[in-house]
Amino acid sequence: MSEKRDSGGLKLALEVLRPWRLRLVGLNLLGLPQVGLGVFLAWAVGYGVDRFLTETDGLQALIPLFLIGLFLVRSGFGVFIQYLSLNLGSRIHLALERRTFAKLLKIPLLDAVGTGEAATSLFHDCAFYAHGVIELDGTLVISLLQAAGLWVYLLVLDWRLAAVVAVAVPVFLLPLHFILRRLRRVSGEFYAENQIYWSRAVDATRAPRLLRGAGAQDSEFRFFSDSGERRRRGMLRQAKYHFLAGPLGEIFAACAIGAAFWLGVDLLGRLAGPVGAQGLSLGGLGSAAVTTVWLLGALKGVFGAAGGVQDTLVMQGRLVKIWGTADEELEGPEPPEWRVLEAENLTFSYPDGAEVFRGVNLALKRGELVHLAGPSGAGKTTLARVLCRLYEPTGGRLHLDGKPLTDYGLGPWRLKTTLVDQEPEFLPGKLADAVAYPDAAGDTGIGELLREVGLGELSREITSGAPELSGGERRRLALARALFHRPELLVLDETTSYVDAELE
């Protein structure tokens, strides 16, 4: 089951990255000249040493300059690839944020994640995942290509030197496999705690009146501090395995270097006579030394990037949960002019199985004022959301003039309805912007409408959630917004209980 889920997640992740495949492949191809430059430079070192010691044609002074020039070209090309990687990574990061934000706007209301969790997924997970993709493509792949190219050149120099490196690889891969498995598990635990940490902080700061009214500042601070401490420890555990993965490559390469030169100087002399008889001159040994040192750097990049890939897989799993959620089907025919909205044997239950109401039947005539009464918890608010199709019923049907309401588009029906909730939501801006949202506020009678509901200051600023307004002001503002858009179905969820008798 887990393998199928991982396979599906990988398929979806590859689909998301489809627009960037050619550029990612191109980035890998750009690594080939860098590999070639590395091999050529290793050869040039040996050639330069031999020529410097044996030739007297006056060009000896140019050999160091030539080698320095090659080093600069190789380094400059590496910087160029790093810039391209950064540029591509920033584009992928932005594309991932756009896709995730678009998905968060389209998933059904009952599946919508909390504010803090959404913000964490949008800004944290997308950034880490984009960085991981570039690290996988630009660092791991190119480092592997460099290691392979340098090893082949080492094989050309002397097969015994290359054999030492090749034999040592499996010895170090076994502990690396264990480290990477542990790293993936530890990373998953760290990022889960990190999400709890930031989500709770964001959500708590968005509910200041709740915290102060309940006297919960100390308990929230303790929760924040305890979660932060767990997050810190998780980060250290994650870093420990990252640190183990990186030096493992250095240890491997250092052992390979020592063994290679012991083999080159000692065994070659025993088995094949003097070094020169094997065709490995002093310059050849120098070239082998440079090759092995650079092989050290390439393997260090491989081992280090392999640790980063584990973090990427964790981020991929978290983002895939959002990307894989089904969107709401908003498109469809626009409902015609209607006379009666009917509910037939309507039933609604939440995803956890808790039933809210069953067998509701009612008929709402257009232009008619209907008052629905019931005890608290009877499902009045949920029924209001079902009528506006913010929730879909789990049983029964809604009919519009005898025709199923589902025959019409979800989006067009929502534009014809407005629900003034008990806890209305607002985005930051002026009161006039809140009334006209999502349209731009203009000279369209908004000022008169605000004065009618007792909110005459058009330029008054509000922040997210409008904590500056009292409960009555918030509901009057929501009522003004509803009246401004002139819906065909207006549902007031206990809105008038917070306004004076004259306004009601």
XYZ file of C-alpha atoms in Angstrom:
504
model
C 0.000 0.000 0.000
C 2.832 2.357 0.937
C 4.704 1.552 -2.278
C 1.617 2.330 -4.359
C 1.154 5.623 -2.515
C 4.821 6.546 -2.987
C 4.602 5.608 -6.666
C 1.521 7.750 -7.123
C 3.173 10.644 -5.324
C 6.268 10.375 -7.517
C 4.100 10.300 -10.642
C 2.247 13.431 -9.553
C 5.495 15.183 -8.613
C 6.975 14.394 -12.037
C 3.816 15.738 -13.644
C 4.184 18.983 -11.694
C 7.809 19.284 -12.859
C 6.965 18.459 -16.490
C 7.335 22.078 -17.761
C 10.887 22.151 -16.391
C 12.147 18.797 -17.630
C 14.021 20.129 -20.660
C 15.724 22.820 -18.602
C 16.692 20.312 -15.931
C 18.131 17.996 -18.593
C 19.929 20.983 -20.117
C 21.464 21.759 -16.743
C 22.784 18.198 -16.616
C 24.187 18.479 -20.125
C 26.014 21.648 -19.123
C 27.753 19.529 -16.516
C 29.418 17.463 -19.252
C 31.795 20.251 -20.385
C 32.700 20.792 -16.740
C 33.529 17.098 -16.451
C 35.602 17.330 -19.615
C 37.421 20.387 -18.314
C 38.217 18.547 -15.093
C 39.666 15.542 -16.907
C 41.575 17.750 -19.341
C 42.990 19.818 -16.497
C 44.102 16.673 -14.646
C 45.886 15.545 -17.811
C 47.356 19.007 -18.339
C 48.881 18.966 -14.848
C 50.775 15.754 -15.602
C 51.748 16.948 -19.066
C 52.918 20.281 -17.700
C 55.029 18.690 -14.966
C 56.776 16.344 -17.417
C 57.349 19.093 -19.981
C 58.587 21.523 -17.336
C 61.176 18.970 -16.151
C 62.338 17.700 -19.531
C 61.957 20.460 -22.133
C 64.142 23.559 -22.473
C 62.412 25.279 -25.381
C 61.616 28.495 -23.497
C 57.937 27.645 -23.055
C 58.387 26.388 -19.510
C 57.388 29.729 -18.010
C 54.089 29.598 -19.875
C 53.089 26.205 -18.457
C 52.101 27.518 -14.986
C 50.157 30.353 -16.628
C 48.411 27.860 -18.876
C 47.440 25.688 -15.907
C 46.233 28.715 -13.930
C 44.136 29.735 -16.916
C 42.563 26.275 -17.093
C 41.798 26.394 -13.368
C 40.119 29.778 -13.807
C 38.080 28.565 -16.770
C 36.909 25.500 -14.851
C 36.036 27.578 -11.782
C 34.268 30.201 -13.888
C 32.234 27.552 -15.659
C 31.264 26.101 -12.280
C 30.085 29.540 -11.099
C 28.099 29.903 -14.330
C 26.349 26.581 -13.706
C 25.611 27.617 -10.120
C 23.993 30.823 -11.387
C 21.882 28.889 -13.882
C 20.886 26.485 -11.105
C 19.861 29.376 -8.858
C 17.876 30.997 -11.662
C 16.098 27.771 -12.550
C 15.494 26.957 -8.890
C 13.852 30.340 -8.280
C 11.543 29.804 -11.258
C 10.579 26.325 -10.074
C 10.027 27.693 -6.558
C 7.640 30.362 -7.850
C 5.810 27.830 -10.033
C 5.393 25.471 -7.064
C 4.039 28.288 -4.893
C 1.572 29.253 -7.610
C 0.383 25.694 -8.064
C 0.040 25.122 -4.317
C -1.795 28.403 -3.761
C -4.123 27.673 -6.682
C -4.827 24.230 -5.222
C -5.532 25.683 -1.763
C -8.086 28.001 -3.375
C -9.829 25.186 -5.245
C -10.078 22.310 -2.790
C -13.503 21.763 -1.177
C -14.216 23.768 1.949
C -14.392 20.660 4.138
C -10.936 19.589 2.926
C -9.381 23.032 3.374
C -6.415 23.018 5.726
C -5.934 25.498 8.554
C -4.445 28.911 7.933
C -1.112 28.144 9.570
C -0.727 24.777 7.856
C -1.533 26.337 4.488
C 1.053 29.072 4.992
C 3.665 26.510 6.011
C 3.026 24.364 2.937
C 3.034 27.374 0.647
C 6.202 29.124 1.774
C 8.305 26.506 3.553
C 7.662 23.256 1.733
C 7.760 24.776 -1.761
C 11.090 26.492 -1.067
C 12.710 23.329 0.298
C 11.317 21.167 -2.491
C 12.525 23.510 -5.247
C 15.966 23.637 -3.619
C 15.993 19.845 -3.388
C 15.080 19.401 -7.048
C 17.956 21.644 -8.094
C 20.305 19.915 -5.654
C 19.301 16.548 -7.080
C 19.655 17.721 -10.669
C 22.514 20.185 -10.415
C 24.639 18.808 -7.587
C 24.033 15.081 -7.328
C 23.893 14.318 -11.052
C 26.793 16.590 -12.003
C 28.891 15.290 -9.101
C 28.198 11.733 -10.237
C 29.230 12.642 -13.791
C 32.411 14.268 -12.524
C 33.249 11.286 -10.321
C 32.643 8.891 -13.217
C 34.748 10.933 -15.640
C 37.638 11.293 -13.226
C 37.526 7.592 -12.358
C 37.702 6.674 -16.062
C 40.723 8.928 -16.464
C 42.285 7.306 -13.402
C 41.659 3.960 -15.073
C 43.530 5.195 -18.148
C 46.460 6.273 -15.980
C 46.695 2.947 -14.156
C 44.018 0.340 -13.647
C 45.320 -0.522 -10.167
C 44.696 3.017 -8.921
C 41.163 2.942 -10.318
C 40.575 -0.511 -8.814
C 41.350 0.757 -5.312
C 38.687 3.442 -5.685
C 36.155 1.029 -7.207
C 36.593 -1.572 -4.468
C 36.201 1.042 -1.745
C 32.839 2.313 -3.059
C 30.638 -0.604 -1.852
C 32.336 -0.515 1.546
C 31.126 3.036 2.111
C 27.744 2.680 0.405
C 26.441 0.309 3.098
C 26.730 2.768 6.009
C 25.558 5.560 3.698
C 22.377 3.601 2.932
C 21.682 3.243 6.651
C 22.372 6.932 7.280
C 20.074 8.062 4.456
C 17.211 5.845 5.655
C 17.507 7.269 9.146
C 17.810 10.769 7.737
C 14.558 10.454 5.808
C 12.668 9.306 8.917
C 14.219 11.972 11.135
C 13.532 14.646 8.501
C 9.879 13.619 8.352
C 9.571 13.978 12.130
C 11.333 17.345 12.103
C 9.210 18.841 9.328
C 6.004 17.569 10.949
C 6.948 19.299 14.207
C 8.035 22.370 12.261
C 4.595 22.578 10.673
C 2.900 22.313 14.079
C 5.213 25.020 15.418
C 4.530 27.575 12.686
C 0.864 26.683 12.189
C 0.024 27.165 15.856
C 1.959 30.435 15.955
C 0.125 31.825 12.916
C -3.303 30.669 14.072
C -2.773 31.911 17.648
C -1.719 35.384 16.543
C -4.839 35.590 14.364
C -7.096 35.078 17.403
C -5.888 37.672 19.940
C -9.295 38.233 21.537
C -9.760 34.511 22.085
C -6.394 34.205 23.824
C -6.871 37.236 26.033
C -10.485 36.488 26.812
C -9.623 32.939 27.885
C -6.467 34.007 29.702
C -4.567 31.540 27.530
C -1.433 33.587 26.846
C 0.697 31.552 29.251
C -0.564 28.175 28.018
C -0.058 29.192 24.373
C 3.442 30.397 25.167
C 4.228 27.085 26.895
C 2.902 25.172 23.888
C 4.965 27.370 21.563
C 8.086 26.944 23.701
C 7.690 23.163 24.071
C 7.048 22.744 20.353
C 10.037 24.967 19.604
C 12.261 22.816 21.820
C 11.068 19.628 20.074
C 11.687 21.358 16.747
C 15.210 22.357 17.839
C 16.054 18.806 18.906
C 14.634 17.428 15.681
C 16.740 19.889 13.696
C 19.866 18.730 15.543
C 19.033 15.062 14.881
C 18.525 15.880 11.214
C 21.793 17.833 11.084
C 23.645 14.938 12.745
C 22.802 12.595 9.884
C 23.548 15.311 7.328
C 26.954 15.776 8.921
C 27.561 12.026 8.851
C 26.686 11.776 5.160
C 29.081 14.559 4.105
C 32.289 13.495 5.903
C 31.689 9.901 4.840
C 32.662 10.954 1.327
C 35.792 12.665 2.592
C 36.811 9.617 4.636
C 36.239 7.401 1.623
C 38.289 9.619 -0.676
C 41.082 10.080 1.857
C 41.416 6.313 2.252
C 41.342 5.913 -1.512
C 44.080 8.506 -1.952
C 46.315 6.867 0.629
C 45.775 3.398 -0.784
C 46.203 4.580 -4.353
C 49.559 6.190 -3.739
C 50.777 3.348 -1.598
C 49.817 1.105 -4.505
C 51.295 3.463 -7.059
C 54.651 3.865 -5.369
C 55.070 0.458 -3.729
C 53.126 -2.234 -5.567
C 53.935 -0.946 -9.011
C 57.598 -1.106 -8.143
C 57.240 -4.694 -6.890
C 54.947 -6.111 -9.550
C 55.918 -4.154 -12.613
C 59.348 -2.808 -11.887
C 60.049 0.910 -11.653
C 57.217 3.340 -12.024
C 58.553 4.484 -15.357
C 58.365 0.947 -16.697
C 54.605 1.055 -16.123
C 54.455 4.247 -18.131
C 53.536 6.340 -15.083
C 55.986 9.234 -14.951
C 56.354 11.822 -12.233
C 53.882 13.952 -14.123
C 51.568 10.961 -14.320
C 51.717 10.564 -10.559
C 50.962 14.278 -10.214
C 48.051 13.910 -12.583
C 46.805 10.928 -10.577
C 47.099 12.985 -7.395
C 45.057 15.853 -8.847
C 42.511 13.419 -10.250
C 42.083 11.664 -6.918
C 41.757 14.940 -5.004
C 39.071 16.143 -7.399
C 37.431 12.774 -7.160
C 37.325 13.458 -3.426
C 35.414 16.689 -4.062
C 33.001 15.020 -6.462
C 32.274 12.179 -4.041
C 31.797 14.669 -1.226
C 29.200 16.392 -3.408
C 27.495 13.059 -4.105
C 27.286 12.057 -0.449
C 26.191 15.532 0.654
C 23.516 15.833 -2.039
C 22.240 12.345 -1.229
C 21.345 13.633 2.230
C 19.516 16.605 0.730
C 17.513 14.284 -1.502
C 15.979 12.682 1.600
C 14.658 16.075 2.710
C 13.301 16.583 -0.792
C 11.388 13.308 -0.651
C 9.800 14.359 2.649
C 8.746 17.724 1.167
C 7.437 15.933 -1.913
C 5.214 13.697 0.199
C 3.764 16.687 2.067
C 3.082 18.720 -1.075
C 1.618 15.756 -2.947
C -1.071 15.489 -0.263
C -2.237 18.961 -1.285
C -1.687 18.591 -5.027
C -3.522 15.263 -5.052
C -6.709 16.628 -3.454
C -9.588 16.779 -5.929
C -10.644 20.270 -7.024
C -14.172 21.546 -6.789
C -15.999 21.372 -10.104
C -16.909 25.040 -10.469
C -17.752 25.132 -14.166
C -21.237 24.461 -15.470
C -24.397 26.057 -16.864
C -25.664 29.206 -15.197
C -28.972 28.758 -13.374
C -31.887 30.517 -15.105
C -34.356 32.840 -13.423
C -35.884 30.673 -10.728
C -38.985 30.706 -8.552
C -38.537 27.944 -5.961
C -35.530 26.308 -4.298
C -36.542 23.000 -2.727
C -34.740 20.655 -0.362
C -35.888 17.037 -0.560
C -34.989 14.645 2.270
C -31.715 16.523 2.788
C -29.027 14.855 4.916
C -25.546 16.010 5.866
C -22.704 14.311 7.727
C -19.128 15.464 8.234
C -16.233 13.351 6.891
C -15.663 11.913 10.372
C -19.181 10.433 10.256
C -20.885 12.910 12.611
C -24.410 13.442 11.308
C -25.703 17.027 11.522
C -29.241 16.655 10.194
C -31.383 14.119 8.341
C -34.558 14.244 6.254
C -34.860 18.032 5.920
C -37.591 19.190 3.524
C -38.281 22.831 2.750
C -39.246 25.165 -0.089
C -37.864 28.692 -0.496
C -39.743 30.957 -2.890
C -37.825 33.753 -4.530
C -38.463 37.069 -2.775
C -39.918 35.316 0.260
C -38.629 35.944 3.789
C -38.165 32.673 5.692
C -37.187 32.425 9.351
C -35.631 29.125 10.433
C -35.557 28.520 14.191
C -34.007 25.727 16.216
C -31.831 25.001 19.233
C -28.094 25.566 19.160
C -26.323 22.696 17.419
C -29.391 21.685 15.403
C -27.540 22.287 12.131
C -28.909 25.677 11.041
C -25.488 27.023 10.014
C -24.617 23.813 8.177
C -27.962 23.886 6.348
C -27.274 27.484 5.305
C -23.932 26.419 3.827
C -25.563 23.505 2.019
C -28.183 25.819 0.472
C -25.387 28.065 -0.808
C -23.498 24.936 -1.950
C -20.471 25.702 0.195
C -21.035 22.145 1.437
C -22.517 19.331 -0.614
C -25.278 17.230 1.018
C -24.458 13.611 1.778
C -28.046 12.573 1.107
C -31.168 13.936 -0.542
C -31.321 16.606 -3.234
C -31.692 20.300 -3.880
C -34.039 21.269 -6.724
C -34.366 24.536 -8.595
C -37.866 24.737 -10.084
C -38.011 20.952 -10.034
C -34.633 20.449 -11.702
C -31.638 19.111 -9.722
C -29.430 21.990 -8.616
C -26.377 19.886 -9.481
C -27.317 20.271 -13.155
C -26.010 23.815 -12.891
C -22.492 25.003 -12.262
C -21.259 25.305 -8.705
C -19.501 28.599 -9.392
C -22.476 30.322 -11.093
C -24.821 29.302 -8.251
C -22.468 30.655 -5.598
C -22.368 33.984 -7.412
C -26.164 34.166 -7.075
C -26.101 33.455 -3.327
C -24.558 35.109 -0.280
C -24.198 33.730 3.220
C -23.603 36.256 5.993
C -21.954 33.987 8.528
C -21.818 34.359 12.284
C -18.070 34.916 12.008
C -17.574 36.843 8.749
C -14.112 36.904 7.204
C -12.352 39.942 5.757
C -9.062 40.659 4.044
C -6.905 43.690 4.939
C -7.895 47.020 3.378
C -10.414 49.820 3.666
C -14.042 49.296 4.593
C -15.048 50.224 1.055
C -12.759 47.493 -0.322
C -14.286 44.972 2.085
C -17.775 45.824 0.822
C -16.894 45.615 -2.877
C -14.690 42.506 -2.598
C -13.734 40.882 -4.922
C -14.547 43.842 -7.188
C -12.638 47.102 -7.011
C -14.249 49.740 -4.815
C -15.514 52.721 -6.790
C -18.150 55.410 -6.692
C -21.001 52.922 -6.721
C -23.004 53.895 -3.662
C -20.763 52.102 -1.177
C -20.594 55.168 1.067
C -24.362 55.425 1.321
C -24.614 51.691 1.993
C -22.034 51.898 4.788
C -23.877 54.817 6.354
C -27.114 52.844 6.241
C -25.542 50.058 8.308
C -23.858 52.514 10.673
C -20.330 52.361 9.222
C -19.801 55.692 7.510
C -15.990 55.936 7.451
C -15.098 54.793 3.953
C -11.340 55.208 4.450
C -11.206 53.349 7.741
C -8.526 50.671 7.583
C -8.948 47.103 8.782
C -6.411 44.307 9.000
C -6.848 40.601 8.286
C -9.929 39.343 10.109
C -10.898 42.921 11.112
C -10.066 42.635 14.849
C -10.453 46.439 15.055
C -14.220 46.069 14.640
C -16.661 44.983 17.296
C -18.841 41.934 16.758
C -21.774 44.099 15.705
C -19.617 46.173 13.344
C -18.240 43.049 11.699
C -21.726 41.717 11.033
C -22.942 45.096 9.759
C -19.970 45.217 7.400
C -20.748 41.686 6.179
C -24.384 42.696 5.691
C -23.307 45.733 3.661
C -21.153 43.487 1.487
C -24.079 41.124 0.916
C -26.477 43.941 0.021
C -23.919 45.522 -2.317
C -23.732 42.385 -4.470
C -27.552 41.978 -4.533
C -27.712 38.152 -4.427
C -30.773 36.188 -5.497
C -30.554 34.123 -2.301
C -29.453 35.930 0.859
C -28.921 33.796 3.965
C -28.372 35.552 7.301
C -26.969 33.305 10.009
C -28.084 35.103 13.199
C -26.689 38.323 11.745
C -29.475 40.626 12.937
C -29.081 39.504 16.551
C -26.067 41.817 16.730
C -27.665 44.934 15.204
C -30.147 47.409 16.636
C -33.880 47.200 16.014
C -33.918 50.136 13.577
C -31.333 48.569 11.262
C -33.008 45.164 11.510
